[in-house]
mmCIF file of C-alpha atoms in Angstrom:
data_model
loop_
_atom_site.group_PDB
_atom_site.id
_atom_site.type_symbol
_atom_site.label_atom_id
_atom_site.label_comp_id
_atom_site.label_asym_id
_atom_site.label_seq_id
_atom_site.Cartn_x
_atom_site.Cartn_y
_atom_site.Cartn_z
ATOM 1 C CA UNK P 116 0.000 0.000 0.000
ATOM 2 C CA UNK P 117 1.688 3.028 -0.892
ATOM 3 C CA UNK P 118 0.079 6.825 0.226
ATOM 4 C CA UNK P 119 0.650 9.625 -2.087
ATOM 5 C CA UNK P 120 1.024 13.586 -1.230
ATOM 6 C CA UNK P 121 -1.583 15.411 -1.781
ATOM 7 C CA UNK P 122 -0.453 17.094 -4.431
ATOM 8 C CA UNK P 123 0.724 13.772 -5.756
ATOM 9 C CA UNK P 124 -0.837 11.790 -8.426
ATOM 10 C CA UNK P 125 0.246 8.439 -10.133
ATOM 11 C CA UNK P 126 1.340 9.062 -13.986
ATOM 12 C CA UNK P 127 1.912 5.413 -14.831
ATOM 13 C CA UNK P 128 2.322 1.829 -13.659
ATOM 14 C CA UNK P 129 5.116 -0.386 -14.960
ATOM 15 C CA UNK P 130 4.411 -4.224 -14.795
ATOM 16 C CA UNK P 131 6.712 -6.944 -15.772
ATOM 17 C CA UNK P 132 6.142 -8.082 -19.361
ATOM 18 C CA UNK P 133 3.097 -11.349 -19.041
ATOM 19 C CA UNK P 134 5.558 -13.366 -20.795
ATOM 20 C CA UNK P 135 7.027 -13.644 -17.392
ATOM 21 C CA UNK P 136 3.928 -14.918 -15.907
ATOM 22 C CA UNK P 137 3.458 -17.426 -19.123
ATOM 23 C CA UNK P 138 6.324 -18.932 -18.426
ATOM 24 C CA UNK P 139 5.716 -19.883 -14.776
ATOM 25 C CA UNK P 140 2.407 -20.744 -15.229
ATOM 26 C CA UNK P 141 3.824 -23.243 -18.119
ATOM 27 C CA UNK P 142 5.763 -24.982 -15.245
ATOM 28 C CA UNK P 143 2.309 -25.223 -13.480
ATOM 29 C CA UNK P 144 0.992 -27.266 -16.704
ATOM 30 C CA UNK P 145 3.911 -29.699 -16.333
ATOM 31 C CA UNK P 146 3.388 -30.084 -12.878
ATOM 32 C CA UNK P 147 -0.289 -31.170 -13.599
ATOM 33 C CA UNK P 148 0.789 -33.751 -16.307
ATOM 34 C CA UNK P 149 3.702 -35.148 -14.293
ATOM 35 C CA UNK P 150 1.188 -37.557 -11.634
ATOM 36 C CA UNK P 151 -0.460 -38.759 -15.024
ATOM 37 C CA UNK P 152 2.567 -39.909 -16.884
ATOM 38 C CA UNK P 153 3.677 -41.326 -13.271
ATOM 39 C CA UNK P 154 0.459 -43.236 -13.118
ATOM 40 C CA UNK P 155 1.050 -44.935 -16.689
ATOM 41 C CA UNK P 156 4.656 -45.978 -16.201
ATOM 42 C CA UNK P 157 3.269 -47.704 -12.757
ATOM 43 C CA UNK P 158 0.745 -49.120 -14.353
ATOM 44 C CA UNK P 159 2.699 -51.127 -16.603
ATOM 45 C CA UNK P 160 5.714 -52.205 -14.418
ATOM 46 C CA UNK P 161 5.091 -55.587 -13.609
ATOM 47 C CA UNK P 162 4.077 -54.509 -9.953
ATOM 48 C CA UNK P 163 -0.008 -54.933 -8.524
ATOM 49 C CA UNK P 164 -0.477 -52.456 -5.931
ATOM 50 C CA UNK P 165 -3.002 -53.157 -3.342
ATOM 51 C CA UNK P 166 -5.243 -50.566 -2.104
ATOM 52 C CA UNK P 167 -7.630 -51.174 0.852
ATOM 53 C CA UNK P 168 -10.191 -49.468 -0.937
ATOM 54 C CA UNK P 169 -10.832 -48.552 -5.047
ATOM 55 C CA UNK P 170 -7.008 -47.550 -7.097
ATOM 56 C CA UNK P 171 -8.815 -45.588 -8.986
ATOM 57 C CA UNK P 172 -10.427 -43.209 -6.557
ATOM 58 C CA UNK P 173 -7.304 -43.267 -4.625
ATOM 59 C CA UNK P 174 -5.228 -42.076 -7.692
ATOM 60 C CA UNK P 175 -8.060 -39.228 -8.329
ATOM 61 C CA UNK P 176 -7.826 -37.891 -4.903
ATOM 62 C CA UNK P 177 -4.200 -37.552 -5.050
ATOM 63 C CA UNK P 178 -4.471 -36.181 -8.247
ATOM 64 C CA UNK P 179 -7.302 -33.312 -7.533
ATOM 65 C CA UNK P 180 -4.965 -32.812 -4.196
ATOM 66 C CA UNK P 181 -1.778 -31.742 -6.360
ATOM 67 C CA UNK P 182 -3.862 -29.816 -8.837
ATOM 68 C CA UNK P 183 -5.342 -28.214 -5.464
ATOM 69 C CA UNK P 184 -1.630 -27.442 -4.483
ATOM 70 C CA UNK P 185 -0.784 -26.606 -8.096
ATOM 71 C CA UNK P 186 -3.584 -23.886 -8.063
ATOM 72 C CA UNK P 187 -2.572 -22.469 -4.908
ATOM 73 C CA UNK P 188 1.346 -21.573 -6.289
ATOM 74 C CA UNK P 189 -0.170 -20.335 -9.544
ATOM 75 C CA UNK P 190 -2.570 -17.365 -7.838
ATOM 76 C CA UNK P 191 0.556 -16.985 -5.504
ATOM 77 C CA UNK P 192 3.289 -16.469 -8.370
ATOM 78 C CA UNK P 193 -0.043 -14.349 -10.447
ATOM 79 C CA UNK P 194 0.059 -12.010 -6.915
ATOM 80 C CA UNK P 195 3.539 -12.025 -6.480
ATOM 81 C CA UNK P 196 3.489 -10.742 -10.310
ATOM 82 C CA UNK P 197 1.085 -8.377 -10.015
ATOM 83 C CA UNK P 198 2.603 -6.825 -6.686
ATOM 84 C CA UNK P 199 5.705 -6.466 -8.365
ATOM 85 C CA UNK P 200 5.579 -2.673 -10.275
ATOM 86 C CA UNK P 201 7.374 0.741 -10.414
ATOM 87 C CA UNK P 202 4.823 3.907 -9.821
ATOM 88 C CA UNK P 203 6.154 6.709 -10.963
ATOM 89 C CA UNK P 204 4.309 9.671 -9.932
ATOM 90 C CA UNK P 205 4.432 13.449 -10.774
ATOM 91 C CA UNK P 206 7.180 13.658 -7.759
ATOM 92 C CA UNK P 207 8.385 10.285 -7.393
ATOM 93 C CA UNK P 208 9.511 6.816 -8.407
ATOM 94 C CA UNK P 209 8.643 4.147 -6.671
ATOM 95 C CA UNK P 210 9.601 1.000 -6.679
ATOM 96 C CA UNK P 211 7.897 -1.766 -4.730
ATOM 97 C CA UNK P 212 9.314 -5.438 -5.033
ATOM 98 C CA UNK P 213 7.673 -8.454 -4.001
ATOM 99 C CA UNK P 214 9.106 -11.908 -3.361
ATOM 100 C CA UNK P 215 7.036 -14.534 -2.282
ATOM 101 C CA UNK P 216 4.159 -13.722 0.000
ATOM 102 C CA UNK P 217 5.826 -12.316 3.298
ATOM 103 C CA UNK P 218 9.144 -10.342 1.748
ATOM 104 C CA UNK P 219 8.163 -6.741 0.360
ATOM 105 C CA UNK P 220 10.630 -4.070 -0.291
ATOM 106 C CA UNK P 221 9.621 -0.649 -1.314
ATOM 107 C CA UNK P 222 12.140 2.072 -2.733
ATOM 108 C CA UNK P 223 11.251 5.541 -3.548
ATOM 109 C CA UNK P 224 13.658 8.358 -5.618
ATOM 110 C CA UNK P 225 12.685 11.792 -6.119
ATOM 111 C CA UNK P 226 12.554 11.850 -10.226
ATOM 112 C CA UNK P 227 14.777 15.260 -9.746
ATOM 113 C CA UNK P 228 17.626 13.557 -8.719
ATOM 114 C CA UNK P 229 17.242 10.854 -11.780
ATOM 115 C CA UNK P 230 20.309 11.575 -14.202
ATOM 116 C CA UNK P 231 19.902 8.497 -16.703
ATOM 117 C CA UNK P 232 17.167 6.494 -18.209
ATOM 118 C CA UNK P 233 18.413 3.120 -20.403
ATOM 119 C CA UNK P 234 16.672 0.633 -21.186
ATOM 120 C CA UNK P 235 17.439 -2.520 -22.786
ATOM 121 C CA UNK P 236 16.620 -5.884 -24.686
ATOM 122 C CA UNK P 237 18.588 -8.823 -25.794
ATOM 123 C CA UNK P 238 17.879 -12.188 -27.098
ATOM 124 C CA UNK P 239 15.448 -13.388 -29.725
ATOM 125 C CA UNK P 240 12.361 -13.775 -27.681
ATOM 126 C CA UNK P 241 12.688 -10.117 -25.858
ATOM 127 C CA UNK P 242 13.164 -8.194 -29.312
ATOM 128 C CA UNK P 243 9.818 -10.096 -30.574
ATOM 129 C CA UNK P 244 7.765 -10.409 -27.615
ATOM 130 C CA UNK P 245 9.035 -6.426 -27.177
ATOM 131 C CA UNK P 246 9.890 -6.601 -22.997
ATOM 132 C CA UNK P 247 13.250 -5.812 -21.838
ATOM 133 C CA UNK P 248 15.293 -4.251 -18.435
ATOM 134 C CA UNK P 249 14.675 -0.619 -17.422
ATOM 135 C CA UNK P 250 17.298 0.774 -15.323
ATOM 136 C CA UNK P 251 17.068 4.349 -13.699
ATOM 137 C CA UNK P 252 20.432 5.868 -12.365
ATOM 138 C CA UNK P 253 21.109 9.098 -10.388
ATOM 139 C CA UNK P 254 24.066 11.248 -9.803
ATOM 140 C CA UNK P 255 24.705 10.172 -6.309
ATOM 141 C CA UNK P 256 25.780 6.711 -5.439
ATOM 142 C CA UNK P 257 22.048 6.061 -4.435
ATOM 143 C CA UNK P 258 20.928 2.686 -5.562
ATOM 144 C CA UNK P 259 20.334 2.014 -9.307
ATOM 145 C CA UNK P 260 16.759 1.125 -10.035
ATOM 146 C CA UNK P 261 16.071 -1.791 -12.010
ATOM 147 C CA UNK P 262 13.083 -3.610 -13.528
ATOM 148 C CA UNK P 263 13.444 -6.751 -15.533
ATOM 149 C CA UNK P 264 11.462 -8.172 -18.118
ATOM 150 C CA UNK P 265 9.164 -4.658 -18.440
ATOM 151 C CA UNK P 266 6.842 -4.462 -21.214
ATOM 152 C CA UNK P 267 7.853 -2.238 -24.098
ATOM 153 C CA UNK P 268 10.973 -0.731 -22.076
ATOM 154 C CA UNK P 269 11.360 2.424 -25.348
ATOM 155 C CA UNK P 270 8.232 3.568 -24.785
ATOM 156 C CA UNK P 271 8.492 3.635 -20.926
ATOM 157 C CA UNK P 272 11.855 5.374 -21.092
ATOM 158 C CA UNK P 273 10.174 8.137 -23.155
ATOM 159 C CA UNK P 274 7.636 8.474 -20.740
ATOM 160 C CA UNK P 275 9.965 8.666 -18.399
ATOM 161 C CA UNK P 276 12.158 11.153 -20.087
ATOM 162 C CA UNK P 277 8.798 13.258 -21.261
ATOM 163 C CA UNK P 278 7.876 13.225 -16.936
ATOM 164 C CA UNK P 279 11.801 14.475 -16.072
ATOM 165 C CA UNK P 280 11.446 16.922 -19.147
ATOM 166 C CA UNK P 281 8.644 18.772 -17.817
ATOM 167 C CA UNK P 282 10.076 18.679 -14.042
ATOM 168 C CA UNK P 283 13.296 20.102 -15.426
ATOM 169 C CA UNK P 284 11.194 23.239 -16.928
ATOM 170 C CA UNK P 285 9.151 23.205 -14.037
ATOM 171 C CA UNK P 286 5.828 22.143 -15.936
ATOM 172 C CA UNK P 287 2.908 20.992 -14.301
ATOM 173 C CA UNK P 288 1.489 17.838 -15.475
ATOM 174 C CA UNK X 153 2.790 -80.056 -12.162
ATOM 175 C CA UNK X 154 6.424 -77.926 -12.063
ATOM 176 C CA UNK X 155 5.615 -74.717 -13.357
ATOM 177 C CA UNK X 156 8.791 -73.359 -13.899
ATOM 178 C CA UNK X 157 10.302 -70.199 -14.120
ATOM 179 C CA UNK X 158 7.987 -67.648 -15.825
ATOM 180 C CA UNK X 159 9.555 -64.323 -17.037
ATOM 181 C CA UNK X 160 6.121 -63.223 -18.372
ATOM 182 C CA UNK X 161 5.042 -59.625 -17.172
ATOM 183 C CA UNK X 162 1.746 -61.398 -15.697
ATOM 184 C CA UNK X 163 3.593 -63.950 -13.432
ATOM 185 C CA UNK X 164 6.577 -61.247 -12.027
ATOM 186 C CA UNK X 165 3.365 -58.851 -11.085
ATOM 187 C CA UNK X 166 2.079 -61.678 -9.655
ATOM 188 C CA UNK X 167 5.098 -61.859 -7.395
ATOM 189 C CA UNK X 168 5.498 -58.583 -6.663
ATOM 190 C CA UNK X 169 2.342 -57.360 -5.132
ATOM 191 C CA UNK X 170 2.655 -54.418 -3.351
ATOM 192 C CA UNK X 171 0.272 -53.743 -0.369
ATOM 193 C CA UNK X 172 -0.476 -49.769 0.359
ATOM 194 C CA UNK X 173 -3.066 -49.638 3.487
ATOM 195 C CA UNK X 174 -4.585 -46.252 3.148
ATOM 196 C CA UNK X 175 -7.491 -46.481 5.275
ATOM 197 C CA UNK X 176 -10.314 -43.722 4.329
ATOM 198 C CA UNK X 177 -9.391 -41.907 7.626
ATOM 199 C CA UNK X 178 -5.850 -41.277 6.324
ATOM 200 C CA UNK X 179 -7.464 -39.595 3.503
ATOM 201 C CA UNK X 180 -9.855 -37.632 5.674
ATOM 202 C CA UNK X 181 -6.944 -36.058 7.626
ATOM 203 C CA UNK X 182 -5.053 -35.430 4.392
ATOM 204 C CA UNK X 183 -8.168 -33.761 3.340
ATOM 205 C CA UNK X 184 -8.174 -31.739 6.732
ATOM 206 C CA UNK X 185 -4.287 -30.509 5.848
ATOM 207 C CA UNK X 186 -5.330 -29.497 2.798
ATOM 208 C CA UNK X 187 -8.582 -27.507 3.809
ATOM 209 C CA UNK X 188 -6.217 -25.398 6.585
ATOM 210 C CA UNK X 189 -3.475 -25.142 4.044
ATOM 211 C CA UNK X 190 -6.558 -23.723 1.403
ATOM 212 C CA UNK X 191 -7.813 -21.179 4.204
ATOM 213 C CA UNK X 192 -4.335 -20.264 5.184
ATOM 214 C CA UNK X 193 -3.582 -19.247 1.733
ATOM 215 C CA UNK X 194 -6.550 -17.647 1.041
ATOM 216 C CA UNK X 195 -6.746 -15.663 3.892
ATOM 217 C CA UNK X 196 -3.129 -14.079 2.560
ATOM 218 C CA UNK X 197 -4.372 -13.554 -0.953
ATOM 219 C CA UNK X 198 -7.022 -11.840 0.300
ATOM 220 C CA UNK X 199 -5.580 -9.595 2.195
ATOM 221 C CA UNK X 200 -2.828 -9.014 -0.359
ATOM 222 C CA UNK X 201 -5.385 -8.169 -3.227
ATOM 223 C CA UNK X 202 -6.919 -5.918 -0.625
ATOM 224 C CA UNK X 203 -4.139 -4.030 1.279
ATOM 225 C CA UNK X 204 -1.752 -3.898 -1.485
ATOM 226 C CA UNK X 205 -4.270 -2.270 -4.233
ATOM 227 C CA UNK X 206 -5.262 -4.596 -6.420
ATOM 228 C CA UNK X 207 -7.886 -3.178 -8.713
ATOM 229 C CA UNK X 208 -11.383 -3.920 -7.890
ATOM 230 C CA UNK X 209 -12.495 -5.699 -11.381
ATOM 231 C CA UNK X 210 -9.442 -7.982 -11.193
ATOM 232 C CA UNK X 211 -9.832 -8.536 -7.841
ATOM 233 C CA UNK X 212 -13.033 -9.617 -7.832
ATOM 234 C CA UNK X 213 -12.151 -11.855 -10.943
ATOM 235 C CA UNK X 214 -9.315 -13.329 -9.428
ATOM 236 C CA UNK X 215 -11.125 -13.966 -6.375
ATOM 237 C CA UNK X 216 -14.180 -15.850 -8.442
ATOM 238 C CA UNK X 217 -12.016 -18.244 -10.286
ATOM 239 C CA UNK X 218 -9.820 -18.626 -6.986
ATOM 240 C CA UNK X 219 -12.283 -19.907 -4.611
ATOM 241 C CA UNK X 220 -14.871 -21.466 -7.452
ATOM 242 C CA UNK X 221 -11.205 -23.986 -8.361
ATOM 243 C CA UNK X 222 -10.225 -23.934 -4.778
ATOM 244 C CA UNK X 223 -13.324 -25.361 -3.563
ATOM 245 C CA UNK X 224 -14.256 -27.049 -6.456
ATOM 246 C CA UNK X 225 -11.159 -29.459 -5.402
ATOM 247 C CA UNK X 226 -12.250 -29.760 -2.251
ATOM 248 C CA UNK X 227 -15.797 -31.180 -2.552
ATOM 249 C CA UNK X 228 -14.172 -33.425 -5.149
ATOM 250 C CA UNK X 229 -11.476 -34.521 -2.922
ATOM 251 C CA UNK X 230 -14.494 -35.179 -0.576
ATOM 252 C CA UNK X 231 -16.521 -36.843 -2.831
ATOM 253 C CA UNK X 232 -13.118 -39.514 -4.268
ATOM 254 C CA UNK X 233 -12.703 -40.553 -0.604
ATOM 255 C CA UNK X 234 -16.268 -41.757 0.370
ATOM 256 C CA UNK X 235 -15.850 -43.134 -3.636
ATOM 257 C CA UNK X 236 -12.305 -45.125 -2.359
ATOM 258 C CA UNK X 237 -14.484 -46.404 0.547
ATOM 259 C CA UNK X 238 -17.652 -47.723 -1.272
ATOM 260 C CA UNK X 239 -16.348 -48.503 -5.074
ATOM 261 C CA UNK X 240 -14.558 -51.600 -4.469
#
């Protein structure tokens, strides 16, 4: 939860590129057909497992239990993806960084004191699917913001540069 | 009648029967772990996606397909172990 001044309002929202997200929740998908293809190479090993009550049923609750789990993690990583984003305000950047559930870090520069603006993309799959790193660097040796995998990292840094362009000649916007 | 040595897949699972006693009641208190591991996490994605600003229309959207898969599995889980009981 971040609180703004009251002259303060939020100019834009930078997210991670869903790409990101894609990929984890691919894992997720391979988790769910992993008990399956376990199931069929046990079932034709020369083995007889004996339940006390119906293999079948057995196999489906354990099943439906590891989806269960498997759903959990994916709404986790989804929250943990969504919580993860640079506001940058008419005054300020702020960065707030979450890992996992219970670890939240939450930096804030004033954009006058931001010097440089690069942003970057390598590799195939960046330059096509258009997300890249964002980094934000001041005169001092305050700490460098960074944000990886950002969508469309140009067109941020010209928003960027537009919001430090109109501070500089003391514009409101 | 001497049977011999059979290295047919049939006659080795014959041999090698495997016995796995899960009673129903192991189930049930699997089923219990899960159901305070389900409310445990919800009850942090809730608050998360409410303290931390997550925009009403995706909130509420994320919160519908949450709980309508998360206890979905449940009743199903439910529902497989009086099925493990009864289907013999």
């Amino acid at each position: 939860m971040v609180t703004l001044d009251k002259d303060e309002h939020i100019l834009f929202e930078v997210r991670k590129h869903w790409f990101v997200l894609a990929t984890e929740i691919f894992w997720g998908f391979v988790a769910l057909v992993v008990p399956i293809i376990i199931f069929s190479i046990a079932s034709s090993l020369p083995v007889v497992f004996q339940t006390s009550g119906n293999a079948i049923m057995l196999f489906l609750f354990l099943y439906t239990a590891w989806l269960l789990v498997v759903w959990m993690i994916m709404f986790v990583l989804w929250t943990e993806f969504y919580l993860d984003v640079w506001i940058v305000t008419n005054k300020r950047l702020i960065d707030i960084e979450q890992h996992g559930l219970f670890s939240r870090e939450i930096s804030t520069m004033q954009l006058t004191k931001i010097q440089d603006v690069t942003s970057e993309q390598h590799g195939i799959i960046s330059t096509f699917m258009n997300f890249g790193e964002l980094r934000v660097q001041t005169a001092g040796v305050e700490k460098e913001f960074v944000i990886k995998n950002v969508i469309d990292p140009n067109t941020l840094r010209k928003k960027l540069d537009d919001a430090l362009s109109k501070i500089r000649n003391k514009e409101s916007f | 009648m001497n049977e011999g040595i059979s290295f047919g897949i049939k006659r080795i699972g014959d041999v090698f029967k495997i016995s796995v006693p899960i009673s129903p009641s192991v189930l049930w208190a699997t089923w219990f772990i899960l159901l305070c591991a389900f409310l445990f996490v919800s009850w942090v994605l809730v608050h998360h996606w409410g303290y931390y600003g997550v925009k009403e229309n995706r909130k509420v959207f994320a919160k519908t397909i949450y709980f309508v898969g998360g206890i979905g599995a449940m009743i199903l889980l439910a529902i497989f172990i009086g099925a493990y009981s009864f289907i013999q």
